[in-house]
CSV table of C-alpha atoms in Angstrom, one decimal:
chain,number,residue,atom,x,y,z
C,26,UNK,CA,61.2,171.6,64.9
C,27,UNK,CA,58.0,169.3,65.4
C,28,UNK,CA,58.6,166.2,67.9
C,29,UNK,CA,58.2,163.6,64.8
C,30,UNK,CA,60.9,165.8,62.7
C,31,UNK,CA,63.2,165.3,66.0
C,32,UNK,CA,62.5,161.8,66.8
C,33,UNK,CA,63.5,160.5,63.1
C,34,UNK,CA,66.8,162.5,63.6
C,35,UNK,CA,67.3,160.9,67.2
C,36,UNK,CA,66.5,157.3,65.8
C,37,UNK,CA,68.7,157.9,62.1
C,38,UNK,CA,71.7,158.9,65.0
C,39,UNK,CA,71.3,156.0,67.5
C,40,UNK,CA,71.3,153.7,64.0
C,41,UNK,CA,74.6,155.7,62.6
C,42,UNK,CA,76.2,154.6,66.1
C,43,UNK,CA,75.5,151.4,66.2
C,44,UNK,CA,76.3,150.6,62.7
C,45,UNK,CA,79.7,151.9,63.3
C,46,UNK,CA,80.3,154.3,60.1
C,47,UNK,CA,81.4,157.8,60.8
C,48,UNK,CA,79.1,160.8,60.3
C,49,UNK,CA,80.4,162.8,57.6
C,50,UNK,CA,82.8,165.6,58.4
C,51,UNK,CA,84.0,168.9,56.9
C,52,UNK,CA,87.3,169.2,55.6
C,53,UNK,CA,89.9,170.7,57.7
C,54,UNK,CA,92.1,173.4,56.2
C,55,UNK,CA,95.1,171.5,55.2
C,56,UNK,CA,94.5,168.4,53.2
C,57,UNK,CA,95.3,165.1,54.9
C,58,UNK,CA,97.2,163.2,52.2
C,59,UNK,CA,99.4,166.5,51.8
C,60,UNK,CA,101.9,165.4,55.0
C,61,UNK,CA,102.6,162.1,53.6
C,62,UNK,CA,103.8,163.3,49.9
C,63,UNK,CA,106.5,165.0,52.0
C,64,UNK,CA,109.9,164.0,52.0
C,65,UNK,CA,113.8,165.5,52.3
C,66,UNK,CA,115.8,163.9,49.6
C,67,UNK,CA,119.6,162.7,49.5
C,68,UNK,CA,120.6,166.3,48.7
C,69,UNK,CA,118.5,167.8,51.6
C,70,UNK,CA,115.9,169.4,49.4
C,71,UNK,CA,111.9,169.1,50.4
C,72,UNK,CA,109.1,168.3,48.5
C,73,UNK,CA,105.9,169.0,49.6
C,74,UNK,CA,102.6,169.9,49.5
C,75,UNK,CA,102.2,173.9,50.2
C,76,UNK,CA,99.8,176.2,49.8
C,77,UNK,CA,99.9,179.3,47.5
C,78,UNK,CA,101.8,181.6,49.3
C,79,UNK,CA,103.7,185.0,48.0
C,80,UNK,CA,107.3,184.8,48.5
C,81,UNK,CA,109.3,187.5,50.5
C,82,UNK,CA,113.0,188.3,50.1
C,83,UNK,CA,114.0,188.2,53.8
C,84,UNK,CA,112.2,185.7,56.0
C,85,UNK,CA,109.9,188.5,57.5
C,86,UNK,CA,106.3,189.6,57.1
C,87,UNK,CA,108.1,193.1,56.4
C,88,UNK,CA,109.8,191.9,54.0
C,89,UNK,CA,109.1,192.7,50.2
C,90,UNK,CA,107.5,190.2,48.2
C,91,UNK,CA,109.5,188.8,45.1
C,92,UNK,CA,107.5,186.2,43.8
C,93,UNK,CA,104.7,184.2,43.9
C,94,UNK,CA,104.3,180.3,44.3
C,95,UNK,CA,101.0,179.2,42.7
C,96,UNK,CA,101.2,175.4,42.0
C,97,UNK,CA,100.3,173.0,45.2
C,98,UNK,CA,103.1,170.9,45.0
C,99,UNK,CA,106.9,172.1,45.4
C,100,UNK,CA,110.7,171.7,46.4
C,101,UNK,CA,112.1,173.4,49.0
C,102,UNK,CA,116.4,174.6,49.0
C,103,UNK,CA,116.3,175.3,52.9
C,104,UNK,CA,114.9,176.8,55.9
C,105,UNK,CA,115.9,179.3,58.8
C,106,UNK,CA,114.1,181.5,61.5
C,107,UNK,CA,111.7,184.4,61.1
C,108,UNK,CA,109.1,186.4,62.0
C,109,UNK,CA,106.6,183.4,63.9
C,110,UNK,CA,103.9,182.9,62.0
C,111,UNK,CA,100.0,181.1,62.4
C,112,UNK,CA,101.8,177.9,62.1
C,113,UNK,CA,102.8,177.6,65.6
C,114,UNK,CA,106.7,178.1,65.2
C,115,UNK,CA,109.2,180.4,63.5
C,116,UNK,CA,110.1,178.4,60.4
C,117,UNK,CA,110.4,179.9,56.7
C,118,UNK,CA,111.0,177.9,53.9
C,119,UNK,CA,112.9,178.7,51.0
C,120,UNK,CA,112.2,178.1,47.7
C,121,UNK,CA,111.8,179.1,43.9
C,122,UNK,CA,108.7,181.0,42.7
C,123,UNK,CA,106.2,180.0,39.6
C,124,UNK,CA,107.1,183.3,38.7
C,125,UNK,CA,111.1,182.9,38.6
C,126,UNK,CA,111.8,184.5,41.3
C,127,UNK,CA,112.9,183.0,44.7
C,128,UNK,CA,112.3,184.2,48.2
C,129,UNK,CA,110.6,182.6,51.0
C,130,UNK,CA,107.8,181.6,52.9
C,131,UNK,CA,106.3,180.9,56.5
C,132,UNK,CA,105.9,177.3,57.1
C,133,UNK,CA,102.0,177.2,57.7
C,134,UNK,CA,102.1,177.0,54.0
C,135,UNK,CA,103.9,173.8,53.6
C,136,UNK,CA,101.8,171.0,54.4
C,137,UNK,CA,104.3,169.1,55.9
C,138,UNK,CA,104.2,166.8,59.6
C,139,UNK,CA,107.2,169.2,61.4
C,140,UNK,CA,109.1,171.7,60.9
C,141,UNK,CA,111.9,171.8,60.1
C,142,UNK,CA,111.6,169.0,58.5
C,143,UNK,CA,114.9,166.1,59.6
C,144,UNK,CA,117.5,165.7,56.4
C,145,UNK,CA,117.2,169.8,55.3
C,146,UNK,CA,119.9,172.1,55.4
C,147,UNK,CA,119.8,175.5,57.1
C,148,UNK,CA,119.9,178.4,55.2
């Protein structure tokens, strides 16, 4: 890069700083509003953000695939142990497909801020 090219990139950051805004920033992978549209209602059931995720009979990457959940926004019956999974734990959700099936899913693909999530009932 010439020096002049550099210099107006040094000044435009020391000006970003001092006025206090935040440089723009990429979006992460899972949405930010996502974890606080999640909640366990009075008859233990999630709702949550998720991701579209196939849905497998057992809670096992092994397992067969059932059906399909395509929408981004979705109830959840119950969760138990499984295969551990990207997400940092061994949670699977279960739930009912777009497809009208009903299987489950790791929970990497439910956006939510722990899991399990407190107030859901174990499979």
């Amino acid at each position: 890069m010439k020096l002049r090219t550099l210099l107006a990139m040094a000044v435009a950051g020391v000006a970003l700083a001092a006025s206090g805004a935040a440089p723009a920033v990429a979006a992460s992978a899972a949405p930010q509003t996502a974890t606080a549209n999640c909640y366990v209602d009075s008859n233990g059931t999630l709702h949550c953000g998720n991701g579209v995720s196939d849905l497998r009979s057992q809670p096992y990457f092994w397992a067969p695939v059932v059906s399909r959940l395509t929408t981004t926004y979705s109830y959840f019956s119950c969760w138990t142990e499984g295969d551990p999974h990207s997400g940092g734990n061994n949670i699977w959700y279960y739930t009912d497909g777009d497809d009208g099936g009903h299987g489950f899913l790791p929970a990497q693909r439910v956006f939510t801020p722990q899991d399990p999530m407190p107030g859901m009932y174990h499979c």
